[in-house]
């Protein structure tokens, strides 16, 4: 079996949990069938194993360098990108009109998960480019689509997203990059962007920066932010490359992980005019960019999930092969040592990883499938339900894998003992890579504030209500299954607890004590996420129960493994919901009331 992901689990998610095949009955995906989905996912697996995984350690050990003129990257990265582009993966979910394969988003995520598991940093170039393609496809003019989308789909150009600045990371309302209108229709872009992934590289002919900036005289704060397309090299009307656009690389950031992708400080308009073109309506830039950010958040959730997944599989193999110690009842020192997988504590670490990684992977695929449902649903009321569901699940799809699969990466190192701490094994690299996920695309803390401060209460709590309806559907389906009674009861109780806690915090906020209501938002995010994962695991156990009725061979262990991971999650993790909610419902102000001088 692959050490990257489990193909059987991908099938389970796509075809036993989500009705992915039903998408082929919609006009958008009518050209495809399951055989195409499976072939594309298998092709991705082969390419990831052959062209990405073998060089991941080398990319990590040889971070990008800048000699003042050129950025240098290991040659294997260019080869991997060429193979990826030749395989058509850059346009995997892009519109057929622009040369894309127009596959469902969920199939694209399942396929690209192999690349992320093989080398998450190399996969970041296409990941960001996919989002840039979608953003311009949605909000760009026809001319912008011809000029930038087609070359990105064909892999000639790569994309970036330029939001952060040195003084403005979480607080985007404080960005300072300026866009001055000109009589010719373009804008003059001036200022500095920080942390831009893939901001400079020589893998692609051109780089399409999607940039947030403020037009002078616009409203203050986020309402004055507009979105621009700013190419590294200007593109002529006939599609050929023109003059350089005066974007200077000030330097590379040296990172703990994710070392295959450059991370840059860029100066726009340094040494000459930098031209940018407005995308979408003026001052609506953040709204447009949110589409890219939401897709990227699901992409980050997927990266976190598969980093946890591959670490789990590596540590599982090690645990089966490493003899060490004897079981407590064995008193004969001459008896052979047992493989460490026989120790209960190692099984605990493996179960913690399995329940986090497989659960997170499933949640992210579910979010991706909702994007497909959103794109194909024709009934207005149902579409609105899907919009709301996606709205409330996206922060969880990003943050839960980022936080709890990182814990899984920690457990994977632990299973290898001292060997896990060395560079002989990939676990320490996977841990360093995974450490980024709770930081970028909105830190873990900011996701909590977004969820509690906005998403659970907007439109009179409509999104939360739709999520509750989804929970109740699964509860109804599992109500008469005696084997699942324990989980049914525990999920029912957890839903009640999180609903009561949400109502209490909402009331506190409405009373004006916003600071206190939001003081423990991160704990709320984690408790909320655990309830979502409880729902995910009950769905797995239910599908496994059905599958077992006709399972043969290795499928029997596969389904039993699902049921057992569900049992682990409910017994070891679900009780944390009540613990966190108790603190939240007390409106605990220990952190809020702490005087800065007491540190
Ligand atoms: C490797 C890497 C790649 C990146 N790639 C990109 C990219 O391609 N494009 C891009 O635009 N950006 C990118 N970023 C930037 C990233 O999105 C930011 O680092 C992130 O949003 C946090 O901003 P900051 O670093 O300025 O931290 P700050 O915003 O200064 O936050 C510092 C800490 O304070 C907390 N905090 C901040 N505000 C609040 C608040 N109101 N309430 C409570 N807590 C708060 C945060 O949660 C965090 O823990 C990247 C970053 C890294 C490290």
Coordinates of C-alpha atoms and ligand atoms in Angstrom, one line a residue:
X1 CA 0.0 0.0 0.0
X2 CA 1.1 3.5 -0.7
X3 CA 2.7 5.5 2.2
X4 CA 1.0 8.7 0.9
X5 CA -2.7 8.0 1.0
X6 CA -5.1 5.1 1.0
X7 CA -6.9 4.6 -2.4
X8 CA -9.6 2.5 -0.7
X9 CA -10.4 5.4 1.6
X10 CA -10.7 7.8 -1.3
X11 CA -13.2 5.5 -3.0
X12 CA -15.1 5.2 0.3
X13 CA -15.4 9.0 0.6
X14 CA -16.3 9.6 -3.1
X15 CA -18.7 6.8 -3.6
X16 CA -20.0 5.5 -0.2
X17 CA -20.2 8.8 1.7
X18 CA -20.7 11.4 -1.1
X19 CA -22.7 10.6 -4.1
X20 CA -20.0 11.9 -6.5
X21 CA -21.4 9.9 -9.4
X22 CA -24.7 11.8 -9.2
X23 CA -22.7 14.9 -10.3
X24 CA -22.4 13.4 -13.8
X25 CA -26.1 13.7 -14.2
X26 CA -25.8 17.5 -14.1
X27 CA -25.1 19.4 -17.4
X28 CA -21.8 20.8 -16.0
X29 CA -20.3 17.3 -15.5
X30 CA -22.3 15.3 -18.1
X31 CA -19.2 14.6 -20.2
X32 CA -17.6 12.5 -17.4
X33 CA -18.3 9.2 -15.6
X34 CA -16.8 7.3 -12.7
X35 CA -14.3 5.6 -14.9
X36 CA -12.9 9.0 -15.9
X37 CA -12.8 10.1 -12.2
X38 CA -10.9 7.0 -11.2
X39 CA -8.5 7.2 -14.1
X40 CA -7.5 10.8 -13.3
X41 CA -7.1 10.0 -9.6
X42 CA -4.9 7.0 -10.4
X43 CA -2.8 9.0 -12.8
X44 CA -2.3 11.6 -10.1
X45 CA -1.2 8.9 -7.7
X46 CA 1.4 7.5 -10.1
X47 CA 2.8 11.0 -11.0
X48 CA 2.9 11.9 -7.3
X49 CA 4.8 8.7 -6.4
X50 CA 7.2 9.1 -9.3
X51 CA 7.8 12.8 -9.7
X52 CA 7.0 14.5 -6.4
X53 CA 7.7 12.1 -3.5
X54 CA 11.2 11.1 -4.4
X55 CA 12.5 14.7 -4.3
X56 CA 10.6 16.1 -1.3
X57 CA 13.5 15.7 1.0
X58 CA 15.9 17.3 -1.5
X59 CA 13.6 20.3 -1.9
X60 CA 13.4 20.6 1.8
X61 CA 17.1 20.5 2.3
X62 CA 17.8 23.0 -0.5
X63 CA 15.6 25.9 0.1
X64 CA 15.3 28.6 -2.7
X65 CA 18.1 31.1 -3.0
X66 CA 18.2 34.5 -4.6
X67 CA 21.5 35.9 -6.0
X68 CA 20.1 39.4 -6.5
X69 CA 18.9 38.7 -10.1
X70 CA 17.6 35.1 -10.2
X71 CA 15.8 32.7 -7.8
X72 CA 17.4 29.3 -7.8
X73 CA 15.4 26.1 -7.2
X74 CA 16.3 22.4 -7.5
X75 CA 16.0 21.1 -11.0
X76 CA 13.7 18.3 -9.9
X77 CA 11.0 20.9 -9.1
X78 CA 10.9 22.1 -12.7
X79 CA 10.6 18.4 -13.9
X80 CA 7.8 17.7 -11.4
X81 CA 5.9 20.9 -12.6
X82 CA 6.4 19.9 -16.3
X83 CA 5.0 16.4 -15.7
X84 CA 2.1 17.9 -13.7
X85 CA 1.3 20.3 -16.5
X86 CA 1.7 17.7 -19.2
X87 CA -0.8 15.5 -17.3
X88 CA -3.4 18.4 -17.6
X89 CA -3.6 18.8 -13.9
X90 CA -3.3 22.6 -13.9
X91 CA -6.7 22.7 -15.5
X92 CA -8.2 19.8 -13.6
X93 CA -11.3 21.7 -12.4
X94 CA -11.1 24.7 -14.8
X95 CA -13.8 25.4 -17.4
X96 CA -13.5 23.5 -20.7
X97 CA -14.0 26.8 -22.5
X98 CA -10.5 27.8 -21.3
X99 CA -8.9 24.5 -21.9
X100 CA -9.6 22.9 -18.6
X101 CA -10.9 19.3 -17.9
X102 CA -13.9 20.7 -16.0
X103 CA -13.9 17.8 -13.5
X104 CA -15.9 18.1 -10.3
X105 CA -14.0 20.1 -7.6
X106 CA -14.2 17.0 -5.3
X107 CA -12.5 14.8 -7.8
X108 CA -9.9 17.5 -8.4
X109 CA -9.3 17.6 -4.6
X110 CA -9.0 13.8 -4.4
X111 CA -6.6 13.7 -7.3
X112 CA -4.4 16.6 -6.1
X113 CA -4.4 15.2 -2.6
X114 CA -1.8 12.8 -3.9
X115 CA 0.6 15.6 -4.9
X116 CA 0.1 17.4 -1.6
X117 CA 0.8 14.2 0.3
X118 CA 3.9 13.6 -1.8
X119 CA 5.3 17.2 -1.5
X120 CA 3.1 19.8 0.0
X121 CA 5.4 22.7 -0.9
X122 CA 5.8 21.8 -4.6
X123 CA 2.1 21.3 -4.8
X124 CA 1.5 24.8 -3.6
X125 CA 2.4 26.4 -6.9
X126 CA -0.5 24.7 -8.7
X127 CA -2.7 25.0 -5.7
X128 CA -2.5 28.8 -5.7
X129 CA -2.7 28.8 -9.5
X130 CA -6.0 26.8 -9.4
X131 CA -7.5 29.4 -7.1
X132 CA -6.3 32.2 -9.3
X133 CA -7.9 30.6 -12.3
X134 CA -11.2 30.3 -10.5
X135 CA -11.1 33.8 -9.2
X136 CA -10.5 35.3 -12.6
X137 CA -13.0 32.9 -14.2
X138 CA -15.6 34.2 -11.8
X139 CA -14.9 37.9 -11.7
X140 CA -12.5 38.7 -14.6
X141 CA -13.6 40.4 -17.8
X142 CA -13.7 38.2 -21.0
X143 CA -10.5 39.9 -22.1
X144 CA -8.8 39.2 -18.7
X145 CA -9.9 35.6 -19.0
X146 CA -8.3 35.2 -22.5
X147 CA -5.2 37.0 -21.4
X148 CA -4.5 35.2 -18.1
X149 CA -6.8 32.3 -17.5
X150 CA -5.9 30.3 -20.6
X151 CA -2.2 30.6 -20.1
X152 CA -2.6 29.5 -16.4
X153 CA -4.7 26.5 -17.4
X154 CA -2.1 25.5 -19.9
X155 CA 0.7 26.0 -17.3
X156 CA 2.6 28.8 -19.0
X157 CA 1.7 31.2 -16.3
X158 CA 1.4 30.6 -12.5
X159 CA -0.7 32.6 -10.1
X160 CA -0.2 34.2 -6.7
X161 CA -2.5 35.8 -4.1
X162 CA -1.1 39.1 -2.6
X163 CA -3.0 40.2 0.4
X164 CA -0.5 40.4 3.3
X165 CA 1.8 43.4 4.0
X166 CA 4.5 43.8 6.6
X167 CA 2.1 45.8 8.9
X168 CA -1.1 44.0 7.8
X169 CA -1.6 40.3 8.1
X170 CA -4.7 39.4 10.1
X171 CA -6.0 42.9 9.8
X172 CA -6.5 43.4 6.1
X173 CA -8.3 46.7 6.6
X174 CA -4.8 48.2 7.3
X175 CA -3.2 47.4 4.0
X176 CA -1.4 50.4 2.4
X177 CA -0.7 49.3 -1.2
X178 CA -2.0 52.0 -3.5
X179 CA -3.7 51.8 -6.9
X180 CA -3.9 55.2 -8.7
X181 CA -6.3 55.3 -11.7
X182 CA -4.9 56.4 -15.1
X183 CA -6.6 57.8 -18.2
X184 CA -5.6 54.7 -20.1
X185 CA -7.8 52.4 -17.9
X186 CA -5.0 50.7 -16.0
X187 CA -4.0 51.5 -12.4
X188 CA -0.5 52.4 -11.1
X189 CA 0.3 50.0 -8.3
X190 CA 2.7 51.1 -5.6
X191 CA 3.8 49.5 -2.3
X192 CA 5.1 46.4 -0.6
X193 CA 3.5 43.0 -0.1
X194 CA 4.9 40.5 2.4
X195 CA 4.8 36.7 2.6
X196 CA 3.8 36.1 -1.0
X197 CA 4.1 32.4 -1.8
X198 CA 5.4 31.8 -5.3
X199 CA 5.9 35.6 -5.7
X200 CA 9.1 35.0 -7.7
X201 CA 10.2 31.9 -9.6
X202 CA 11.4 30.9 -13.0
X203 CA 9.3 27.8 -13.4
X204 CA 6.7 29.6 -15.4
X205 CA 7.0 32.1 -18.2
X206 CA 5.0 34.7 -16.3
X207 CA 3.4 35.2 -12.9
X208 CA -0.2 36.5 -12.5
X209 CA -0.4 38.3 -9.2
X210 CA -3.9 38.9 -7.8
X211 CA -3.4 41.9 -5.6
X212 CA -5.5 43.7 -3.0
X213 CA -4.9 47.5 -3.0
X214 CA -6.7 50.7 -2.1
X215 CA -7.7 53.4 -4.6
X216 CA -7.0 56.8 -3.0
X217 CA -10.2 58.6 -1.9
X218 CA -12.1 55.3 -1.4
X219 CA -13.9 54.4 1.9
X220 CA -11.8 53.6 4.9
X221 CA -11.1 50.0 6.1
X222 CA -12.1 46.9 4.2
X223 CA -14.7 48.7 2.2
X224 CA -12.0 50.6 0.4
X225 CA -10.1 47.5 -0.8
X226 CA -10.1 46.6 -4.6
X227 CA -8.7 43.6 -6.4
X228 CA -6.2 43.9 -9.3
X229 CA -4.6 41.6 -11.7
X230 CA -0.9 42.5 -11.9
X231 CA 1.4 40.4 -14.1
X232 CA 5.1 40.1 -13.6
X233 CA 5.5 40.7 -17.3
X234 CA 2.9 42.7 -19.2
X235 CA 0.9 40.7 -21.7
X236 CA 0.4 42.1 -25.2
X237 CA -3.0 42.1 -27.0
X238 CA -1.9 39.1 -29.1
X239 CA -1.0 37.1 -25.9
X240 CA 2.8 37.5 -26.3
X241 CA 4.9 38.8 -23.5
X242 CA 5.8 42.5 -23.4
X243 CA 7.7 44.7 -21.0
X244 CA 8.5 43.8 -17.4
X245 CA 6.0 45.3 -15.0
X246 CA 8.5 46.6 -12.3
X247 CA 7.8 44.2 -9.5
X248 CA 11.0 43.8 -7.5
X249 CA 11.8 40.9 -5.3
X250 CA 13.1 42.5 -2.1
X251 CA 14.1 39.1 -0.6
X252 CA 13.1 35.6 0.3
X253 CA 11.7 34.6 3.7
X254 CA 13.5 31.6 5.2
X255 CA 11.0 29.2 6.5
X256 CA 10.7 26.3 9.0
X257 CA 9.0 24.1 6.4
X258 CA 7.2 24.4 3.0
X259 CA 10.6 25.0 1.6
X260 CA 10.0 24.0 -2.0
X261 CA 7.9 27.1 -2.7
X262 CA 9.5 30.6 -2.6
X263 CA 8.1 33.0 0.0
X264 CA 8.7 36.6 -1.0
X265 CA 8.7 40.2 -0.1
X266 CA 7.7 42.1 -3.3
X267 CA 7.9 45.8 -4.1
X268 CA 5.4 47.0 -6.7
X269 CA 6.2 50.0 -8.7
X270 CA 9.9 50.1 -7.8
X271 CA 12.1 51.6 -10.5
X272 CA 9.2 52.3 -12.9
X273 CA 5.5 52.0 -13.4
X274 CA 3.7 48.9 -12.3
X275 CA 0.4 48.4 -14.1
X276 CA -2.6 46.7 -12.6
X277 CA -6.1 46.1 -13.9
X278 CA -9.2 46.2 -11.8
X279 CA -10.9 42.8 -11.3
X280 CA -14.6 42.9 -10.3
X281 CA -16.3 46.0 -9.0
X282 CA -14.3 48.9 -7.4
X283 CA -14.0 48.6 -3.6
X284 CA -15.4 45.0 -3.7
X285 CA -12.0 43.5 -3.7
X286 CA -12.2 41.7 -0.4
X287 CA -15.6 40.2 -1.4
X288 CA -14.0 38.8 -4.7
X289 CA -10.9 37.7 -2.9
X290 CA -12.9 35.8 -0.4
X291 CA -13.8 33.3 -3.1
X292 CA -10.1 32.6 -3.6
X293 CA -9.5 32.6 0.2
X294 CA -12.4 30.2 0.8
X295 CA -11.1 27.8 -1.9
X296 CA -7.6 28.2 -0.5
X297 CA -8.9 27.5 3.0
X298 CA -10.3 24.2 1.8
X299 CA -7.0 23.6 0.0
X300 CA -5.1 24.3 3.3
X301 CA -7.4 22.0 5.1
X302 CA -6.6 19.3 2.5
X303 CA -2.9 20.0 2.8
X304 CA -3.1 19.6 6.6
X305 CA -5.2 16.5 6.3
X306 CA -2.9 14.7 3.9
X307 CA 0.2 15.8 5.9
X308 CA -1.4 14.0 8.8
X309 CA -2.5 11.1 6.6
X310 CA 1.0 10.4 5.1
X311 CA 2.6 10.8 8.6
X312 CA 0.1 8.3 9.9
X313 CA 0.9 5.7 7.2
X314 CA 4.7 6.1 7.7
X315 CA 4.4 5.6 11.4
X316 CA 2.0 2.7 11.0
X317 CA 4.5 0.9 8.8
X318 CA 7.3 1.6 11.3
X319 CA 5.2 0.4 14.2
X320 CA 4.6 -2.9 12.4
X321 CA 8.3 -3.4 11.7
X322 CA 10.0 -2.1 14.9
X323 CA 10.6 -4.8 17.5
X324 CA 10.9 -3.3 21.0
X325 CA 10.0 -4.5 24.5
X326 CA 7.5 -7.1 25.6
X327 CA 3.9 -7.1 26.6
X328 CA 3.3 -6.5 30.4
X329 CA 2.5 -10.2 31.1
X330 CA 5.6 -11.5 29.4
X331 CA 8.3 -12.0 32.2
X332 CA 10.8 -14.0 30.2
X333 CA 13.7 -11.7 29.1
X334 CA 14.8 -14.3 26.5
X335 CA 11.4 -14.2 24.7
X336 CA 11.5 -12.3 21.4
X337 CA 10.6 -8.6 21.4
X338 CA 7.2 -7.7 20.0
X339 CA 6.6 -5.1 17.2
X340 CA 5.7 -1.9 18.9
X341 CA 2.2 -1.9 17.3
X342 CA 1.3 -4.5 19.9
X343 CA 1.7 -1.9 22.7
X344 CA -1.6 -0.3 23.7
X345 CA 0.0 3.2 23.9
X346 CA 1.3 2.9 20.3
X347 CA -2.2 1.8 19.3
X348 CA -3.5 4.9 21.0
X349 CA -1.1 7.2 19.1
X350 CA -2.1 5.4 15.8
X351 CA -5.8 5.8 16.6
X352 CA -5.4 9.4 17.4
X353 CA -3.7 9.9 14.0
X354 CA -6.2 7.8 12.1
X355 CA -9.2 9.4 13.5
X356 CA -7.8 12.9 12.9
X357 CA -6.4 12.3 9.4
X358 CA -9.2 10.2 7.9
X359 CA -11.8 12.4 9.5
X360 CA -10.2 15.6 8.3
X361 CA -9.7 14.3 4.8
X362 CA -13.3 13.3 4.7
X363 CA -14.5 16.7 5.9
X364 CA -12.5 18.5 3.3
X365 CA -13.8 16.3 0.5
X366 CA -17.3 17.0 1.8
X367 CA -16.6 20.8 1.5
X368 CA -15.3 20.3 -2.0
X369 CA -18.4 18.3 -2.9
X370 CA -20.5 21.1 -1.6
X371 CA -18.8 23.5 -4.0
X372 CA -19.8 21.1 -6.8
X373 CA -23.4 21.0 -5.5
X374 CA -23.3 24.8 -5.3
X375 CA -22.3 25.0 -8.9
X376 CA -24.8 22.5 -10.2
X377 CA -27.9 23.0 -8.1
X378 CA -30.8 24.6 -9.9
X379 CA -33.3 24.8 -7.1
X380 CA -32.9 28.3 -5.5
X381 CA -33.8 27.2 -1.9
X382 CA -31.5 24.2 -2.0
X383 CA -28.7 26.3 -3.4
X384 CA -29.1 28.8 -0.6
X385 CA -28.9 25.9 1.9
X386 CA -25.7 24.7 0.3
X387 CA -24.2 28.3 0.3
X388 CA -25.0 28.5 4.0
X389 CA -23.6 25.1 4.8
X390 CA -20.4 25.8 3.0
X391 CA -20.1 29.2 4.7
X392 CA -20.2 27.6 8.2
X393 CA -18.1 24.5 7.3
X394 CA -15.3 26.3 5.6
X395 CA -13.6 27.7 8.8
X396 CA -13.8 24.2 10.3
X397 CA -12.5 22.6 7.1
X398 CA -9.5 24.9 7.3
X399 CA -8.9 25.0 11.0
X400 CA -9.7 21.6 12.4
X401 CA -7.3 19.7 10.1
X402 CA -4.6 22.4 10.6
X403 CA -4.8 22.1 14.4
X404 CA -5.5 18.5 15.0
X405 CA -3.7 16.8 12.2
X406 CA -0.6 18.7 13.4
X407 CA -1.2 16.9 16.7
X408 CA -1.2 13.7 14.6
X409 CA 2.1 14.7 13.0
X410 CA 3.5 15.0 16.6
X411 CA 2.2 11.5 17.4
X412 CA 3.9 10.1 14.3
X413 CA 7.3 11.4 15.4
X414 CA 6.6 9.9 18.9
X415 CA 6.0 6.4 17.4
X416 CA 9.4 6.4 15.8
X417 CA 11.0 7.5 19.1
X418 CA 14.5 8.9 18.5
X419 CA 14.4 8.0 14.9
X420 CA 11.4 10.2 14.4
X421 CA 13.5 13.2 15.5
X422 CA 16.1 12.6 12.8
X423 CA 16.3 13.5 9.2
X424 CA 16.6 9.8 8.2
X425 CA 12.8 9.7 8.3
X426 CA 10.3 12.2 6.8
X427 CA 8.3 12.7 10.0
X428 CA 10.1 15.7 11.2
X429 CA 9.8 17.4 7.8
X430 CA 6.1 16.6 7.7
X431 CA 5.7 18.1 11.1
X432 CA 7.6 21.3 10.1
X433 CA 5.5 21.6 6.9
X434 CA 2.3 21.1 8.9
X435 CA 3.2 23.8 11.4
X436 CA 2.3 26.4 8.8
X437 CA -1.3 25.5 8.4
X438 CA -2.7 27.1 11.6
X439 CA -0.9 30.3 10.6
X440 CA -1.6 31.1 6.9
X441 CA -5.0 31.8 5.3
X442 CA -6.3 33.3 8.5
X443 CA -4.6 32.1 11.8
X444 CA -6.4 29.7 14.0
X445 CA -7.4 32.5 16.4
X446 CA -8.8 34.6 13.5
X447 CA -10.9 31.6 12.3
X448 CA -12.4 31.3 15.8
X449 CA -13.4 35.0 15.9
X450 CA -14.8 34.7 12.4
X451 CA -16.9 31.6 13.3
X452 CA -18.2 32.9 16.7
X453 CA -18.3 36.6 15.8
X454 CA -20.0 36.3 12.4
X455 CA -20.7 32.9 10.8
X456 CA -22.8 31.3 13.5
X457 CA -25.0 34.3 13.9
X458 CA -25.3 36.0 10.5
X459 CA -28.8 35.9 8.8
X460 CA -30.3 35.1 12.2
X461 CA -28.2 32.0 12.6
X462 CA -29.3 30.5 9.3
X463 CA -26.1 28.7 8.5
X464 CA -25.9 27.1 12.0
X465 CA -29.5 26.0 11.5
X466 CA -28.7 24.3 8.2
X467 CA -25.8 22.5 9.8
X468 CA -28.1 21.3 12.6
X469 CA -30.5 20.0 9.9
X470 CA -27.6 18.0 8.4
X471 CA -26.7 16.6 11.9
X472 CA -30.3 15.6 12.4
X473 CA -30.4 13.7 9.0
X474 CA -27.5 11.6 10.1
X475 CA -29.0 11.1 13.6
X476 CA -32.2 9.9 12.0
X477 CA -30.4 7.5 9.7
X478 CA -28.5 6.0 12.6
X479 CA -31.3 6.0 15.2
X480 CA -32.2 2.3 14.7
X481 CA -28.7 0.9 14.5
X482 CA -28.0 -0.7 17.9
X483 CA -24.3 -0.8 17.3
X484 CA -24.2 3.0 16.9
X485 CA -26.4 3.8 19.8
X486 CA -23.5 5.1 22.0
X487 CA -22.4 7.5 19.3
X488 CA -25.9 8.6 18.5
X489 CA -26.5 9.5 22.1
X490 CA -23.1 11.3 22.5
X491 CA -23.6 13.3 19.3
X492 CA -27.1 14.3 20.3
X493 CA -25.7 15.5 23.7
X494 CA -22.8 17.4 22.0
X495 CA -25.2 19.1 19.6
X496 CA -27.4 20.2 22.5
X497 CA -24.3 21.5 24.4
X498 CA -22.8 23.5 21.5
X499 CA -26.3 24.9 20.7
X500 CA -26.8 26.1 24.2
X501 CA -23.3 27.5 24.4
X502 CA -23.8 29.4 21.1
X503 CA -27.1 30.9 22.3
X504 CA -25.5 32.0 25.6
X505 CA -22.5 33.6 23.9
X506 CA -24.8 35.2 21.3
X507 CA -27.0 36.7 24.1
X508 CA -23.8 38.1 25.8
X509 CA -22.7 39.6 22.6
X510 CA -26.1 41.2 22.0
X511 CA -26.0 42.6 25.5
X512 CA -22.9 44.6 24.4
X513 CA -20.2 42.6 26.2
X514 CA -18.5 41.6 22.9
X515 CA -15.0 41.4 24.4
X516 CA -16.1 38.8 26.9
X517 CA -18.2 36.9 24.4
X518 CA -15.3 36.6 21.9
X519 CA -12.5 36.1 24.5
X520 CA -12.5 32.3 24.2
X521 CA -13.4 32.1 20.5
X522 CA -10.6 29.7 19.8
X523 CA -11.9 27.2 22.4
X524 CA -15.3 27.6 20.8
X525 CA -13.8 26.9 17.3
X526 CA -12.2 23.7 18.7
X527 CA -15.4 22.6 20.4
X528 CA -17.5 23.3 17.4
X529 CA -15.0 21.5 15.2
X530 CA -15.1 18.4 17.4
X531 CA -18.9 18.3 17.0
X532 CA -18.5 18.5 13.3
X533 CA -16.0 15.7 13.4
X534 CA -18.3 13.6 15.6
X535 CA -20.9 14.0 12.8
X536 CA -18.3 13.0 10.2
X537 CA -17.3 9.9 12.2
X538 CA -20.9 8.8 12.8
X539 CA -21.4 9.0 9.0
X540 CA -18.3 6.9 8.5
X541 CA -19.5 4.3 11.1
X542 CA -23.0 4.2 9.4
X543 CA -21.5 3.7 6.0
X544 CA -19.1 1.0 7.4
X545 CA -22.1 -0.7 9.0
X546 CA -23.8 -0.9 5.6
X547 CA -20.6 -1.9 3.9
X548 CA -19.9 -4.7 6.3
X549 CA -23.1 -6.5 5.4
X550 CA -21.6 -7.4 2.1
X551 CA -17.9 -7.0 2.6
X552 CA -15.3 -9.6 1.7
X553 CA -11.5 -9.9 2.1
X554 CA -9.6 -6.8 3.1
X555 CA -12.8 -4.8 3.1
X556 CA -13.9 -6.4 6.3
X557 CA -10.8 -5.0 8.1
X558 CA -11.3 -1.6 6.3
X559 CA -14.8 -1.2 7.7
X560 CA -13.9 -2.6 11.1
X561 CA -11.1 -0.1 11.2
X562 CA -13.6 2.7 10.4
X563 CA -15.9 1.6 13.2
X564 CA -13.0 1.4 15.7
X565 CA -11.7 4.8 14.8
X566 CA -15.2 6.1 15.4
X567 CA -15.2 4.5 18.8
X568 CA -11.8 6.0 19.6
X569 CA -13.0 9.5 18.5
X570 CA -16.2 9.3 20.6
X571 CA -14.5 8.0 23.7
X572 CA -11.3 10.0 23.7
X573 CA -12.1 13.2 21.9
X574 CA -15.9 13.9 22.1
X575 CA -15.8 14.5 25.9
X576 CA -13.7 17.5 25.2
X577 CA -16.8 19.3 23.8
X578 CA -18.5 19.4 27.2
X579 CA -15.3 20.5 28.9
X580 CA -14.6 23.4 26.6
X581 CA -18.3 24.4 26.5
X582 CA -18.5 24.5 30.3
X583 CA -15.7 27.1 30.3
X584 CA -17.3 29.0 27.5
X585 CA -20.7 29.0 29.1
X586 CA -19.2 30.5 32.3
X587 CA -18.0 33.4 30.2
X588 CA -14.6 32.8 31.8
X589 CA -12.6 36.0 31.6
X590 CA -9.2 34.7 32.9
X591 CA -7.4 35.6 29.7
X592 CA -9.4 38.8 29.0
X593 CA -8.9 40.2 32.5
X594 CA -5.2 39.4 32.6
X595 CA -3.2 42.6 33.0
X596 CA -0.4 42.9 30.4
X597 CA 2.1 43.8 33.3
X598 CA 1.5 40.5 35.0
X599 CA 3.5 38.7 32.3
Ligands
LIG1 C1 4.9 30.5 4.8 C2 3.8 31.6 4.6 C3 3.2 31.7 3.4 C4 2.2 32.7 3.2 N1 1.7 32.9 2.0 C5 0.9 34.0 1.8 C6 0.5 34.4 0.5 O1 0.7 33.7 -0.5 N2 -0.2 35.5 0.3 C7 -0.5 36.3 1.3 O2 -1.2 37.3 1.1 N3 -0.1 36.0 2.6 C8 0.6 34.9 2.8 N4 1.0 34.6 4.1 C9 0.7 35.5 5.2 C10 -0.3 34.9 6.2 O3 -1.6 34.8 5.7 C11 -0.1 35.7 7.5 O4 1.1 35.4 8.1 C12 -1.3 35.5 8.5 O5 -2.5 36.0 7.9 C13 -1.0 36.2 9.8 O6 -0.5 37.5 9.6 P1 0.8 38.1 10.4 O7 1.9 37.1 10.1 O8 1.0 39.5 10.1 O9 0.4 37.9 11.9 P2 -0.5 38.9 12.8 O10 -1.7 39.3 12.1 O11 0.4 40.0 13.3 O12 -0.9 37.9 14.0 C14 0.0 37.6 15.0 C15 -0.8 36.8 16.1 O13 -1.8 37.7 16.6 C16 -3.1 37.1 16.5 N5 -4.1 38.1 16.2 C17 -4.0 39.1 15.3 N6 -5.1 39.9 15.3 C18 -5.9 39.4 16.3 C19 -7.1 39.8 16.8 N7 -7.8 40.8 16.3 N8 -7.7 39.1 17.8 C20 -7.0 38.0 18.4 N9 -5.8 37.6 17.9 C21 -5.2 38.3 16.9 C22 -3.0 36.1 15.4 O14 -4.0 35.0 15.5 C23 -1.6 35.6 15.5 O15 -1.5 34.5 16.5 C24 1.9 33.6 4.3 C25 2.5 33.4 5.5 C26 3.5 32.4 5.7 C27 4.2 32.3 7.0

